[in-house]
Coordinates of C-alpha atoms in Angstrom, one line a residue:
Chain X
X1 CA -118.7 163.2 96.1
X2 CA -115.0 163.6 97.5
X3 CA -113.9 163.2 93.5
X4 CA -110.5 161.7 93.1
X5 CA -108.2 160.9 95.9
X6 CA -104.5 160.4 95.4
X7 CA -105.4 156.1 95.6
X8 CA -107.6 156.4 92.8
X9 CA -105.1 158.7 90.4
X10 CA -102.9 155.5 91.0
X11 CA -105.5 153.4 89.8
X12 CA -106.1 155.0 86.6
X13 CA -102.3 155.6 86.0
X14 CA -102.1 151.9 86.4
X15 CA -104.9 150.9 83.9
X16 CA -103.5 153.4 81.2
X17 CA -100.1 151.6 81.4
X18 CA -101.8 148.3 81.4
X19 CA -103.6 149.5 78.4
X20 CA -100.3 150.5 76.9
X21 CA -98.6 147.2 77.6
X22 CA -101.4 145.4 76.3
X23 CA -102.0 147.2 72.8
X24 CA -98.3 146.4 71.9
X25 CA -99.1 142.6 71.3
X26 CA -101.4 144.3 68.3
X27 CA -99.0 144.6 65.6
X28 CA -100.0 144.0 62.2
X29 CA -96.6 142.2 60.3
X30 CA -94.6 145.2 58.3
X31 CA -92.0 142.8 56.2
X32 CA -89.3 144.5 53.9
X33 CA -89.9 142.7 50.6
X34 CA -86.2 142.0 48.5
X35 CA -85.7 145.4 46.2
X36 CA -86.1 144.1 43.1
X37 CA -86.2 146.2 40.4
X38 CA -84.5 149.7 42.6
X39 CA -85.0 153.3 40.6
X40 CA -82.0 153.7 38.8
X41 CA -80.8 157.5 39.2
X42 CA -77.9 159.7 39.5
X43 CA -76.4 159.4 43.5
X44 CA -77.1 163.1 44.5
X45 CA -80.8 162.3 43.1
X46 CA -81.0 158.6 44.5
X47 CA -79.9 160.6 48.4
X48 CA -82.6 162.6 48.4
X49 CA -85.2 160.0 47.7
X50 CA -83.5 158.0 50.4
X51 CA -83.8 160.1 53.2
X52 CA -87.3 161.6 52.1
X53 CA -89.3 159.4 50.8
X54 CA -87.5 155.7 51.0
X55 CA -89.5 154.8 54.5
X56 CA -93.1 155.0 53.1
X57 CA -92.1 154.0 49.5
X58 CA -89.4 151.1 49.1
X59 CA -88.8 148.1 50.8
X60 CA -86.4 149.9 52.8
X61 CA -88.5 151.1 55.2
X62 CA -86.4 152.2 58.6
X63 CA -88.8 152.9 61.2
X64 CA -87.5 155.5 64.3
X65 CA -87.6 154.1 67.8
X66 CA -91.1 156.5 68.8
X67 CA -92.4 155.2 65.2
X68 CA -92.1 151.3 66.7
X69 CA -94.8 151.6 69.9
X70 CA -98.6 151.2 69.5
X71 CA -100.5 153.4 68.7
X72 CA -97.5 155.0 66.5
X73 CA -96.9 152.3 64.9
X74 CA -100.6 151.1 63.6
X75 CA -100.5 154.8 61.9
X76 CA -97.2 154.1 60.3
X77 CA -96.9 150.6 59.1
X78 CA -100.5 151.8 57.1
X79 CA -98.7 154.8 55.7
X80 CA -95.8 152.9 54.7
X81 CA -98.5 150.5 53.4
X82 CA -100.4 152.8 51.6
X83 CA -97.6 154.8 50.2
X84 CA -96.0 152.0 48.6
X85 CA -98.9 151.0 47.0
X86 CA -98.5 154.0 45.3
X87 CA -95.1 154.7 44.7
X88 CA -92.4 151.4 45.0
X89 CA -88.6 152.8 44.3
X90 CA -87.8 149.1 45.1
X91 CA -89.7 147.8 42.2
X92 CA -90.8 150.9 39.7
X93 CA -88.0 149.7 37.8
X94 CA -90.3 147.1 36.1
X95 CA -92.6 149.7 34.7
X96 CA -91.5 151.1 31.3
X97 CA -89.2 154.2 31.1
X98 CA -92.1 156.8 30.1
X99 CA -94.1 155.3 32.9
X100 CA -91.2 155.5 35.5
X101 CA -90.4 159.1 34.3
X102 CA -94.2 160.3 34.9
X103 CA -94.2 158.9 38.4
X104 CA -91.3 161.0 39.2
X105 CA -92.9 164.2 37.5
X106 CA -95.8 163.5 39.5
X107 CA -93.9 163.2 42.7
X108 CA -92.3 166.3 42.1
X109 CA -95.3 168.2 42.1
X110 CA -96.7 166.5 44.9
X111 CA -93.8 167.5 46.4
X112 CA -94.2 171.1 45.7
X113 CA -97.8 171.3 46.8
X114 CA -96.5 169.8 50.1
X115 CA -98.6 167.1 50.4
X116 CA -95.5 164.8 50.2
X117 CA -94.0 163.8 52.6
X118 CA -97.2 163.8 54.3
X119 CA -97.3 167.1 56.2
X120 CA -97.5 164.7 59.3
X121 CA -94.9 162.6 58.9
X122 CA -92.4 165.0 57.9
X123 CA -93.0 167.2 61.2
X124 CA -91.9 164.4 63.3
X125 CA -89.2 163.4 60.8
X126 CA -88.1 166.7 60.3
X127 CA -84.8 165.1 58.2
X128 CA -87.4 164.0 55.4
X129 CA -88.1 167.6 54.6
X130 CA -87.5 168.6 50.8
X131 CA -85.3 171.8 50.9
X132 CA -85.6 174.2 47.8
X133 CA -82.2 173.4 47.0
X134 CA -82.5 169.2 47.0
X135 CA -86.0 170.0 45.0
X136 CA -83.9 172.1 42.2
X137 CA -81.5 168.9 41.9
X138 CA -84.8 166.9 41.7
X139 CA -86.2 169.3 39.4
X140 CA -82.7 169.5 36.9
X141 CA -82.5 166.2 37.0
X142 CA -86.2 165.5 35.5
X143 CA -85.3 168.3 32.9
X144 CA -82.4 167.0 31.3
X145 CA -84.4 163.8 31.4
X146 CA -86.8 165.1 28.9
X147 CA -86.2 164.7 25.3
X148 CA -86.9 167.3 22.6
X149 CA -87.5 164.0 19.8
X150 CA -89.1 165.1 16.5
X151 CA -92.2 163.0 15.4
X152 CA -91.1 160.5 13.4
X153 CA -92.9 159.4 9.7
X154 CA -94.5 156.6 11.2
X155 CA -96.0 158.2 14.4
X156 CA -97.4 161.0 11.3
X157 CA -98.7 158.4 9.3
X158 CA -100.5 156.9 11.9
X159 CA -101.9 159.8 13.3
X160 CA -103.5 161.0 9.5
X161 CA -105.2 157.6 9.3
X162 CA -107.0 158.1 13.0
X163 CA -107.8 161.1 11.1
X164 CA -109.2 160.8 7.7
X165 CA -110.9 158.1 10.0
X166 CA -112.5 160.4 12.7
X167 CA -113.2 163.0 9.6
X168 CA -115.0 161.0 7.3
X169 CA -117.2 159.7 10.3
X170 CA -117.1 162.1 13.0
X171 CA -120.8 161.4 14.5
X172 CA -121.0 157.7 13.7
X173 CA -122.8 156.8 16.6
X174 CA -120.5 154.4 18.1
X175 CA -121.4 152.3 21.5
X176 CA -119.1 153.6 23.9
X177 CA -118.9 151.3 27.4
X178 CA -119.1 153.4 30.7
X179 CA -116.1 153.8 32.8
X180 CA -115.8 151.1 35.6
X181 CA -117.5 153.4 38.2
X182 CA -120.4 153.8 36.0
X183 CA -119.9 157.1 34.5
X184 CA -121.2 157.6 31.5
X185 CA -119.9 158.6 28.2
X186 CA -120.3 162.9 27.7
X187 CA -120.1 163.1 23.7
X188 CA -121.3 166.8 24.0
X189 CA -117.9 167.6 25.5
X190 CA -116.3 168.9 22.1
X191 CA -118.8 171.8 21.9
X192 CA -118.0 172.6 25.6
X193 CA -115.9 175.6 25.6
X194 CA -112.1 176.0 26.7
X195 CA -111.5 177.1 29.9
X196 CA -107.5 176.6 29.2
X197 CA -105.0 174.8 27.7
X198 CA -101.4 172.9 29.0
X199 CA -98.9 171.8 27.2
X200 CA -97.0 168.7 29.3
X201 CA -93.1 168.1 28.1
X202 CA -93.2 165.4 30.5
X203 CA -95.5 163.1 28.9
X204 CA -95.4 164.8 25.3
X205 CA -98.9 165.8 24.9
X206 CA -101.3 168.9 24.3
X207 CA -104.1 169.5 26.1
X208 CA -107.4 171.7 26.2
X209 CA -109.9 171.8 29.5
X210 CA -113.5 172.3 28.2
X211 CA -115.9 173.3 30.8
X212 CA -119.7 172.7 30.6
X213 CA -122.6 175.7 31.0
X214 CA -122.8 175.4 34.5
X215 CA -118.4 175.6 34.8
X216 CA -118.5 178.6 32.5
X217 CA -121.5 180.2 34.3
X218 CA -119.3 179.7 37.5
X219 CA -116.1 180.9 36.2
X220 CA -118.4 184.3 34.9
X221 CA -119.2 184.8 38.9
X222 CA -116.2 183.2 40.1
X223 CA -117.4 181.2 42.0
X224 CA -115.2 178.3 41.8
X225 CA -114.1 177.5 45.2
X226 CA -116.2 175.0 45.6
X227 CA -117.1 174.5 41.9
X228 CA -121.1 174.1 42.2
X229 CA -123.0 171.0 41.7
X230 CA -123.3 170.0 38.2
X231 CA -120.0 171.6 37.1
X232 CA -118.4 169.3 34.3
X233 CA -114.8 169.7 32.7
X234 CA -113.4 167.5 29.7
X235 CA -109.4 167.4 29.4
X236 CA -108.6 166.4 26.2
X237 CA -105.0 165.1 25.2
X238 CA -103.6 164.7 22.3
X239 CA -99.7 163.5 21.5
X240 CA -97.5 166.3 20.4
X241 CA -95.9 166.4 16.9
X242 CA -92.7 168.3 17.2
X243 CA -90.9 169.0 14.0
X244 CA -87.3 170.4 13.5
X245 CA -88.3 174.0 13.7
X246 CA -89.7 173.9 16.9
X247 CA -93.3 173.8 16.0
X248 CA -95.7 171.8 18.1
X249 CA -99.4 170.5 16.4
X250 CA -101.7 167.9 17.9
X251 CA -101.1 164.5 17.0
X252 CA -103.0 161.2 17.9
X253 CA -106.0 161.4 20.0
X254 CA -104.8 160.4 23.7
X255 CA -108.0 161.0 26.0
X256 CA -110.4 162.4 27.1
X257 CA -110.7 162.5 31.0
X258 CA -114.0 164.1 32.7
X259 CA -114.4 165.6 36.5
X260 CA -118.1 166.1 37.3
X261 CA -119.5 167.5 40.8
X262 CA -121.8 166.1 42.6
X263 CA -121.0 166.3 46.6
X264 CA -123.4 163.6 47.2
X265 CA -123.1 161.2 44.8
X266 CA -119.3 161.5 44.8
X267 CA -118.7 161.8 48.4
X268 CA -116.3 159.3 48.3
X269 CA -114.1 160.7 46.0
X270 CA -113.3 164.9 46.8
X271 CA -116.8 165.6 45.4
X272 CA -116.2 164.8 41.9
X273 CA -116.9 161.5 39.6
X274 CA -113.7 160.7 37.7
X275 CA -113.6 159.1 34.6
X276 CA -111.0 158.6 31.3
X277 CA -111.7 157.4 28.2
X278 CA -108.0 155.9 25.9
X279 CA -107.9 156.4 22.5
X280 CA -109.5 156.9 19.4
X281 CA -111.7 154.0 20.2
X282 CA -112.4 155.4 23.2
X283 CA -111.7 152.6 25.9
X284 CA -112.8 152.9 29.4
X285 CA -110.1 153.4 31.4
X286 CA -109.7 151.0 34.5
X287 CA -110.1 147.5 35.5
X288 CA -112.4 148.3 38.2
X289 CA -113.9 151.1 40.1
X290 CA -111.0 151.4 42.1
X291 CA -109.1 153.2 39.6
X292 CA -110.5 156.1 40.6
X293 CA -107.6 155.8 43.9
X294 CA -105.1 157.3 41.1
X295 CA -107.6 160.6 40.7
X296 CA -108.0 161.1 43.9
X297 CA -103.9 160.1 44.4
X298 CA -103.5 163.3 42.7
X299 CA -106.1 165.9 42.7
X300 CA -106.0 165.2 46.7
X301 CA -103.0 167.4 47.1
X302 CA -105.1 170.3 45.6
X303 CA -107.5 170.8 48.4
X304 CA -107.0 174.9 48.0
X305 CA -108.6 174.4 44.8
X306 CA -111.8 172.4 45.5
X307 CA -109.1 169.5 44.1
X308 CA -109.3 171.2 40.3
X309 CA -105.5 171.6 38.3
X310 CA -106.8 174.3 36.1
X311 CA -106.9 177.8 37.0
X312 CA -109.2 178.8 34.5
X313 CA -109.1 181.8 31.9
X314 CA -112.3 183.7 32.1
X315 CA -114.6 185.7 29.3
X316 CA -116.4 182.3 28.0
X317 CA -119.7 184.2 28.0
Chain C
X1 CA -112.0 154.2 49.2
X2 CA -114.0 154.9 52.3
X3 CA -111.9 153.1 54.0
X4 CA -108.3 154.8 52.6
X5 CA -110.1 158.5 53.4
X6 CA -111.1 157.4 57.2
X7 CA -107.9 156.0 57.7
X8 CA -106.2 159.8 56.2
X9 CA -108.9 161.1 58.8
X10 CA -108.0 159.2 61.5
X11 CA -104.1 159.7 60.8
X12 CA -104.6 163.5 61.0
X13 CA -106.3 163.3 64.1
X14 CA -104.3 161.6 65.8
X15 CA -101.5 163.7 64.2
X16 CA -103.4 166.5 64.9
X17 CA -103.3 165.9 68.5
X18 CA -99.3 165.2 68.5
X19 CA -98.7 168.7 66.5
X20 CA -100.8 170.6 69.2
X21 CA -98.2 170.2 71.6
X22 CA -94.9 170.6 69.6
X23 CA -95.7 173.2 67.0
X24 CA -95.3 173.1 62.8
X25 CA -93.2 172.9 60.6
X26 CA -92.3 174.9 57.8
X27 CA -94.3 177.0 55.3
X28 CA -95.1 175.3 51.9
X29 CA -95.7 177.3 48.5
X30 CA -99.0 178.1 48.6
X31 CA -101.6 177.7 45.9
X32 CA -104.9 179.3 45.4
X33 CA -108.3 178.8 43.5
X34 CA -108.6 181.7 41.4
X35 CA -109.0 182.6 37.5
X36 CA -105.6 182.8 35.4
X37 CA -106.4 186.9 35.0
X38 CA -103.1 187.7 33.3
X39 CA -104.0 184.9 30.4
X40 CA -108.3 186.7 29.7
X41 CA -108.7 188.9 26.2
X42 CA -108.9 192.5 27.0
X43 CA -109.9 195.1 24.5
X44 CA -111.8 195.4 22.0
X45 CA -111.8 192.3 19.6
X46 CA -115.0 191.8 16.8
X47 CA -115.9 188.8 18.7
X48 CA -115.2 186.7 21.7
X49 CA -113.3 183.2 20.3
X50 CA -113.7 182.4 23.9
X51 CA -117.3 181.7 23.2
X52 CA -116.8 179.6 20.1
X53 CA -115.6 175.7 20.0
X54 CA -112.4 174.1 20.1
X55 CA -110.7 173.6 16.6
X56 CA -107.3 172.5 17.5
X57 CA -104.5 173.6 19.8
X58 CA -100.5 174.1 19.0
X59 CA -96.9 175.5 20.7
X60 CA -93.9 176.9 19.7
X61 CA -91.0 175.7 21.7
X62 CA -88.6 178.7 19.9
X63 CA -91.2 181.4 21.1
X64 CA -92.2 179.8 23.6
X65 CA -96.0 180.3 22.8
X66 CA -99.3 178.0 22.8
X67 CA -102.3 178.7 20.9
X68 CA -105.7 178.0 20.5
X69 CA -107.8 177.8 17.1
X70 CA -111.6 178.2 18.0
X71 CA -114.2 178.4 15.2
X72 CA -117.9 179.5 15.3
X73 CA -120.1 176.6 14.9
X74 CA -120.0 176.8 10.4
X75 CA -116.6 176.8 11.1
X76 CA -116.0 174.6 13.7
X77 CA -118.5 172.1 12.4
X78 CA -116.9 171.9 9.0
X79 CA -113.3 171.4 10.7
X80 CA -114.7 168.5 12.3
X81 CA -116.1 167.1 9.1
X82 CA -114.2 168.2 5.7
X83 CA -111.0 167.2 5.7
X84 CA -110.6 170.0 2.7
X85 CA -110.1 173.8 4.1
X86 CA -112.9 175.3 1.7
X87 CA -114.9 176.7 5.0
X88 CA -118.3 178.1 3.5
X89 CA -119.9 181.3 3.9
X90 CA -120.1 182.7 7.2
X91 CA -117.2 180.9 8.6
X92 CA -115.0 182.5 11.5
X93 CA -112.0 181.5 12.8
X94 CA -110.1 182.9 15.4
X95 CA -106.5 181.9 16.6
X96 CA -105.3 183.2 20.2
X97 CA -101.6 183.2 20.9
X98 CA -100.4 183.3 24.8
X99 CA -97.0 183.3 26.2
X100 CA -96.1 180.6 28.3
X101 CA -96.1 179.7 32.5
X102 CA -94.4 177.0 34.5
X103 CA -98.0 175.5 35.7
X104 CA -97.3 175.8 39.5
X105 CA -99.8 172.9 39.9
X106 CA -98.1 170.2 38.0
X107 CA -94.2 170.6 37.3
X108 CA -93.3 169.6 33.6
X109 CA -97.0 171.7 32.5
X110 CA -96.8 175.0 30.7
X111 CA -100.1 177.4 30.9
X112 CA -101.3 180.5 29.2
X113 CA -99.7 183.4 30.8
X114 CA -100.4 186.3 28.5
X115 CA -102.4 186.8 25.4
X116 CA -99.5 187.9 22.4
X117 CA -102.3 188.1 19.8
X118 CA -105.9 187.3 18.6
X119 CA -105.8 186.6 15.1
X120 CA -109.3 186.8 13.4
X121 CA -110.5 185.0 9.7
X122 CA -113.9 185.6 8.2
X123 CA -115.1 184.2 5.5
X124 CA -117.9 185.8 3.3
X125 CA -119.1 184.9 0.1
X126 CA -120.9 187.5 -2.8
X127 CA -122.1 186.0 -5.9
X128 CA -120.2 183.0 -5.2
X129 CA -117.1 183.9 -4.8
X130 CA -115.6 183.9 -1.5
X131 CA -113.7 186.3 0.3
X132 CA -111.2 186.5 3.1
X133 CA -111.1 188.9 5.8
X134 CA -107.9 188.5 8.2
X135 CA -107.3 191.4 11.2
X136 CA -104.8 191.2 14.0
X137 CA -104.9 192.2 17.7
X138 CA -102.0 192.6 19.8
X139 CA -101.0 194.7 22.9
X140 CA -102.8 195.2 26.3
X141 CA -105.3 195.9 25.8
X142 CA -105.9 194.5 22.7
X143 CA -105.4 196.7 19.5
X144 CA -105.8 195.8 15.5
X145 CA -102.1 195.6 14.4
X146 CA -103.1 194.2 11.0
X147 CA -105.8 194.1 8.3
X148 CA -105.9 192.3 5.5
X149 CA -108.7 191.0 2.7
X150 CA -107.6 188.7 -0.1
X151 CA -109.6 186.5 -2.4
X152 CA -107.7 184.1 -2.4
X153 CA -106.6 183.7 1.3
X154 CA -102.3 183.9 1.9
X155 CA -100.2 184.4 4.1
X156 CA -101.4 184.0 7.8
X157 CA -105.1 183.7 6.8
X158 CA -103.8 180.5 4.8
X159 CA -102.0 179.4 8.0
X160 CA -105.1 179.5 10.1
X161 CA -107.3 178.4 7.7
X162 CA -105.2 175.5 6.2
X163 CA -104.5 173.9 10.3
X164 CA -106.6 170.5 10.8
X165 CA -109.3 170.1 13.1
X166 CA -108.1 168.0 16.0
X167 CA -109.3 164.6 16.0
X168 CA -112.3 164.9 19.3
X169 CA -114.3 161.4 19.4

């Protein structure tokens, strides 16, 4: 074997820019759809969205020169696919206030965690970086945002009926419908014990994290990075009543939301089955099993964590 | 799904490749799995609440304080099914105040940070009429701060005991 000569390193070279050539007629259509309903914010707020996070979520997307050749390209059109999918400022301005308000919360500590911008894309588009100071504007703005509203009489009055309702028939044993991804209804959940508790002044609710045996037994050993198999956590949330002192008591029943590990089973999805239940009633939540996209949306950004929000208090046993 | 998580692997791969050659970025707050130890009962309290179940939960935005009311199960089982406060014999109530945390996993989330006190209610009945026996704990580690028995509970053993059992279908 003589191995390479110089007439066969021209050979090659040739194919590869052949092959480079060629794979540019593969380009799967990116359109920019008209901005229809545009996130309406301050200008100082509205910049720093722009030049972050605009390309992969608005109909703005501005794609840089090395972004347009194949194989760059096939990677970014499917981010900017993907991301706005998620998150649209071009069009969130069709969902209600609340809803557009908890987007941006959730941004913000997606944000923080830095897993937005995508760690990726922001090293080759180093302008999309978040600085600590544009994330404090971010941050001030979503604060004043926030209202301190008292509960009103009606929103009191509806929460006693649920209840006298829920009191007077606490173990009626009521049919509740698995979530869309076949998870079953836990009813044991409210003699799990808390592992923690949040209260969120973005969305106006309280909430407790219950943890099942085999949580608590892990938190005992700390062993929670990974969480073992079986592990089960319940967050329950309930809507805050705030009254003119300052005092805050639960309210209406929200929902209940589950995470339960099982590394096979759940594969798919970090590990862990995800599941909600809405209301007193307890309505599945989802249309399909693809809700669970929005979990993992989420707890994906928490991979130092085994993908779990609560750091949890220990001394259960 | 599958497909959304090979197309993150592939992405990062790829990525992966690029970043070999011209270095990384900056550093990013950094969070870790581990147990909220600041926020755990420490000293010496006549039982652990931890242990018991979930009655309700409440904040004060002026003191900025949460707190959790757990019950043994007499207690905790009549919360969840009287909607009177008469808790029976044997009944134990405990309330645990913390101070507050920004939640550095969720902006807009407050979390425990410290325990300000562990309030305790029993409830003991002789010959049929009941009695009420309220301690506090404050301080680390936790010491009794206050004492109290009344037969007819008042003050903050009314508070505790008079709060509603959060509504947990």
């Amino acid at each position: 074997m003589n191995g390479f000569g110089p007439g066969r390193w021209k050979w090659v070279a040739l194919i590869l820019a052949l092959g480079f050539l060629g794979i540019q007629f593969i380009r799967p259509a990116l359109p920019n759809k008209p901005v229809t309903a545009e996130l309406q914010v301050p200008p100082d707020v509205k910049q720093i969205l722009k030049t972050s996070c605009y390309n992969c979520h608005s109909n703005e997307t501005r794609l840089s020169w090395f972004d347009k050749p194949a194989p760059a390209y096939w990677i970014v059109s499917n981010h900017v696919k993907e991301g706005r999918k998620h998150l649209n400022f071009s069009e969130i301005g069709s969902l209600p206030l609340a809803q557009q308000q908890g987007v941006l919360f959730e941004s913000i500590s997606q944000i923080e965690l830095g897993a937005m911008p995508l760690p990726a894309y922001e090293r080759l588009h180093p302008e999309s970086e978040i600085t600590p100071q544009q994330l404090t504007v971010l941050k001030n703005y979503l604060n004043s945002a926030v209202s301190n509203r008292v509960v009103t009489a009606e929103e009191i009055g509806s929460a006693d009926a649920e209840y006298e309702k829920w009191v007077h028939s606490p173990s009626l044993a009521k049919e509740v419908s698995p979530a869309p991804n076949g998870i079953g209804f836990l009813p044991d959940y409210k003699n799990w014990r808390a592992i923690s508790s949040t209260e969120r002044d973005d969305n106006h609710t309280m909430r407790v994290i219950l943890g099942n045996d085999i949580a608590v037994n892990a938190i005992a050993h700390n062993q929670i990075n990974p969480w073992p198999d079986g592990t089960a956590f319940a967050k329950v949330a309930w809507l805050q009543q705030l009254d003119g002192t300052g005092a805050i008591r639960t309210g209406a029943f929200f929902q209940v939301e589950f995470m339960m590990r099982d590394n096979k089973k759940y594969a798919d999805t970090l590990g862990w089955g995800f599941a909600r239940w809405r209301g007193a009633d307890l309505k599945p939540y989802g249309k399909d099993a693809t809700f669970t996209g929005e979990c993992v949306g989420c707890h994906i950004a928490l991979s130092k964590t085994d993908y779990v929000f609560t750091a949890p208090i220990g001394g259960q046993q | 799904m599958r497909l959304q998580m090979a197309n993150i692997f592939l992405n990062g791969f790829v990525f992966g490749i690029v970043f070999a050659l011209f270095g990384c970025g900056g550093e990013k707050p950094k969070v870790f799995a581990s147990l909220n130890q600041t926020a755990s009962l420490m000293g010496d309290l006549p039982a652990n609440p931890l242990a018991w179940s979930v009655i309700t939960s409440s904040a004060s935005r002026n003191d900025s304080t949460m707190s959790t009311l757990y019950g043994n199960d007499v207690a905790s089982q009549y919360a969840r099914t009287n909607p009177d406060h008469k808790y029976p014999n044997g009944s134990a109530l405990s309330l645990v105040t913390w101070t507050q945390q920004e939640d550095s996993r969720w902006f807009g989330a407050k979390i425990p940070a410290t325990v300000k006190s562990v309030e305790f209610v029993l409830v003991s009945s002789a010959a049929g009429s009941p009695s009420y026996s309220y301690q506090k704990f404050e301080g680390t580690p936790l010491k009794r701060s206050s004492a109290e028995e009344y037969r007819v509970p008042a003050d903050r053993a009314a508070e505790l005991l008079s709060q509603r059992g959060a509504v947990l279908p």
